[in-house]
Amino acid sequence: ISSDPNDFSALTPAHFLLGRSLIEPPDADAAIQQCSPRQLHWIQAVIKDFWTRWKSEYLPALASRGKWTSTSPNLSVGDLVLIDSDHTPPSCWPLARVLQVFPGSDGIVRRARLKTATSELTRPAVKLFRLPIYD
């Protein structure tokens, strides 16, 4: 985890489940352990439960949709976000940096231009989850 704005690494649920990022290769010295079918089924159930709860409990907290009478902070240039995709699991959602924001006539950001590790794209603000960054 770095404070460098060009660094796209972030703390993810994989760090808690695996102790490493999903895109890093496994430790070469780690011994391959054989799991019984029962253990494997239990591990798969725990992982599935984790992702279900992460998507239903943690992500909505990031979106923080308050009552329409209260305002929440807009996306701003430099924010680190996850890009929601209905067709991929949350573990595969790409990280991106906000390059430019496009507010509506009411001043609320409706779209943002993003830079991922491989491309630049524009997405609606409702599909973006700002990651909490603490200095």
Steps between C-alpha positions, in 0.01 A plus 500: 500500500650827391415869503635532143208611276635287214506184711185292449561255783246507781402291797244249375299216657754259347761635741281379788405167342831406338750729666594641159352664192316281250727615220822398677630147443477265798806454719735259321614340827149430622423132517191389313261359754243240412152577625229247551181561300330599825769760579490631144121536514528688832769734359287572193197573720703741717633683194153522343355632826781756527436638148124506554536697822771725352275595211183538708648667811831671421441639150173674587683669788749642247219634281342674802168593347342717764158651495451731202500801731859435612800523274791261473842591363533494122765299324808709440809479283754260649251281688566126491184309403374150429302467176183295554419242236183293504664222300810435713551416866617782728846344524545575130381860505778727376657779700518841339604859568260783423653724232204730432148544634187605311244664729136540405314831496445459876875478568492132595752281317316271259792351300875472537792434269722234654844351454537131572826310488445432128265764356299819538120490502190692608245351740187625680557605862246245628732220380800640690588427861748742652751319719567661836856633502644613830809718524 
